[in-house]
Amino acid sequence: MDTKIISLLLFAVIFIIPKTGNTQEKKETTKNEFSISAQIRPRTEYRNGAYRPLQDGEAPAILVNNRTRLTMDYANTDALKMRVSLQNVNIWGQSNQVLVNDAAGSNSMTVFEAYGDVKLADNIRTKIGRQMISLDDDRLFGTLDWHPAGRSHDALNFSVKGAKSEIPSWFAFNQNYKAAGLNINNPAGQYFTPADAQPYYHLELLHGKFKLSEQSTISLLFNNLGYKSDAMSGGIIVSGKVNNMQTMGGNWFGNYGRLKPQITAYYQSGKAANGKNKSAYLLSGALGYQASKPLNLTLGLDYLSGDSSKNASNETHVFDPLYGTHHKFYGFMDYFYVGNGHANAGLMDLYFNIGYKTSAKTTLGLNTHIFRSAGKILDIRNQEMSKNLGGELDFTFTKQILPTVGLTGGYSTFLHTASLRTIKNTPNARNWQDWLWLSINISPKIFSAKF
C-alpha cells in the first residue's frame, strides 16, 4: 500500500475518530470506547545466588530481561468488552541487529490475553478466551506480574456479582497438538502433554467472596485440576491416565482501622500429577499494623506441608501452591515454589515486613524470612538433619518518576544452612549469596477514542 495512504489512515484514526465521537456526544450517548496501552519494562539483574545457592567455581549471571506489551481494549457500553494484549519477552542481545526473517523465539510476538467479556444479565457476565486469573491475594491463582511473561489461562469464565458478594467460576479443557506433530485440523483422537503447554489437562474453579461487615470479608475456593500426559507410539496416540486433584479452603480478611489480620487455610486431596494419593494442607496467618501514616508492619507465618526425604510411599503430603504469585510470599530470591524444587520438603516461613513511605512517590521496604522445612531431611547416610533452611533479607524501593514511569529495585541476601544445601543439591555452595536488580516500568495509554 502507498505510504501516503497509510499516513492518511493513521491521521484519520488519531484525529478524525476522536473528534467525530466528541460531536456525536452532543447528540447521543457515546456507546463505543477504544484505547491502546503500551508497556516497556526492562530489568537488570545480578544473580549471585538467586533461585539456588551458587557453588564454588560458578560465576554470577548478569543480564537484562525485557517485557514489551501492547494492549488494545474495546467496550460497547457495559454490554461487551474485548481485550487483545500482545507481548514480546526477551533478553537483551539475543536478537540479531539485522532481522532478515521473522524468526521465532526472542523476536516473536505472542498473545498474552485475548478475550471477549459479555454481559448476560444485570449481575452476570461471561468472559471467554485467554485471560488472567487473580484471586484474593494471589496465593493460589495470580497474575505473576513480576515475571516478564506474566501468566494467563485459556478458559471460560462466568461471574455473578451481588451487592456484597461476587462468585466467579472458570472452566478449561486443553490439548497440545504441536507436541505430537498434529495441527488444528486433527480429525481424530485427543492429545495432551504439559510439555511447553498449560500444566493441566482440564480445570474447574469456583470462588466466592462475601463481605460480612465493614470489618470482615471471607472468601471460599474449590478447584479441580485434571493432569494427563499422552504419548505417541508408531504414529498412534497412547492416552495417559487422568489424575484429578482437588483444592478447597478459603480466607478471612479483617480490617479494624490500623489492624489488618488475615487467616488462610487450604486442603488438597485426590491424585497428584504423578499419580500419588494426595493429602496436603496450607495454613497461614498474618497481622498487619499501620504504626503511623507512612509506616506499615506485617508479622506472619506460612506453613505448607511436605514429605520427608526419600518418600517411597504411594501417598504424598506436598502442598502444591498452584498458579499463584509465589515470588510475593516465599522470599524474593525465589528459593521455594518458583520453577525449582526443594526436594518436596514443604515449608514453614516466619516473616516480618516493614514498609515505609518516605514521600508521595517513594516507598522503601524490608522483608525478613526465617525458613524451616515441614518434612524430615535426610543426608546421604540417611541421618536426620536440622529442619532449619536459613533466612533471607529483601530490601526494595519504588519511585514514581512520572505518572506513567516508575523505577523499582532491590537487594537480597540468603543465609543458607547445610539442610538447604542438601535439598538444593548444592553441597559446595559459597558462603555469601545475594541478588541485585533494577527495573524501569514505562506504561502509558497512547491512544483513546469514544465514538
Tab-separated table of C-alpha atoms in Angstrom, residues 200 223-228 241-248 267-280 314-320:
chain	number	residue	atom	x	y	z
A	200	TYR	CA	-3.175	-29.119	33.346
A	223	ASN	CA	-10.706	-26.193	42.431
A	224	ASN	CA	-10.321	-29.428	40.496
A	225	LEU	CA	-7.343	-29.964	38.207
A	226	GLY	CA	-7.005	-32.862	35.791
A	227	TYR	CA	-3.433	-33.870	34.980
A	228	LYS	CA	-2.593	-36.009	31.972
A	241	LYS	CA	-4.297	-41.691	32.774
A	242	VAL	CA	-6.077	-38.598	34.098
A	243	ASN	CA	-5.232	-37.753	37.710
A	244	ASN	CA	-7.613	-35.318	39.424
A	245	MET	CA	-6.525	-33.177	42.360
A	246	GLN	CA	-8.886	-31.056	44.456
A	247	THR	CA	-8.036	-27.907	46.408
A	248	MET	CA	-10.546	-26.399	48.837
A	267	TYR	CA	-6.566	-28.620	51.871
A	268	GLN	CA	-5.643	-30.779	48.864
A	269	SER	CA	-6.917	-34.280	48.113
A	270	GLY	CA	-7.281	-36.668	45.181
A	271	LYS	CA	-4.325	-37.566	42.980
A	272	ALA	CA	-1.140	-35.605	42.345
A	273	ALA	CA	0.138	-35.225	38.788
A	274	ASN	CA	2.458	-38.202	39.344
A	275	GLY	CA	-0.479	-40.404	40.387
A	276	LYS	CA	0.251	-40.474	44.119
A	277	ASN	CA	-2.594	-40.088	46.603
A	278	LYS	CA	-2.671	-36.505	47.847
A	279	SER	CA	-3.323	-35.296	51.381
A	280	ALA	CA	-1.757	-31.887	51.979
A	314	ASN	CA	2.129	-44.040	47.302
A	315	GLU	CA	0.907	-41.058	49.335
A	316	THR	CA	2.260	-37.522	49.244
A	317	HIS	CA	1.736	-34.657	51.678
A	318	VAL	CA	3.336	-31.994	49.475
A	319	PHE	CA	1.053	-28.979	49.182
A	320	ASP	CA	1.060	-27.501	45.683
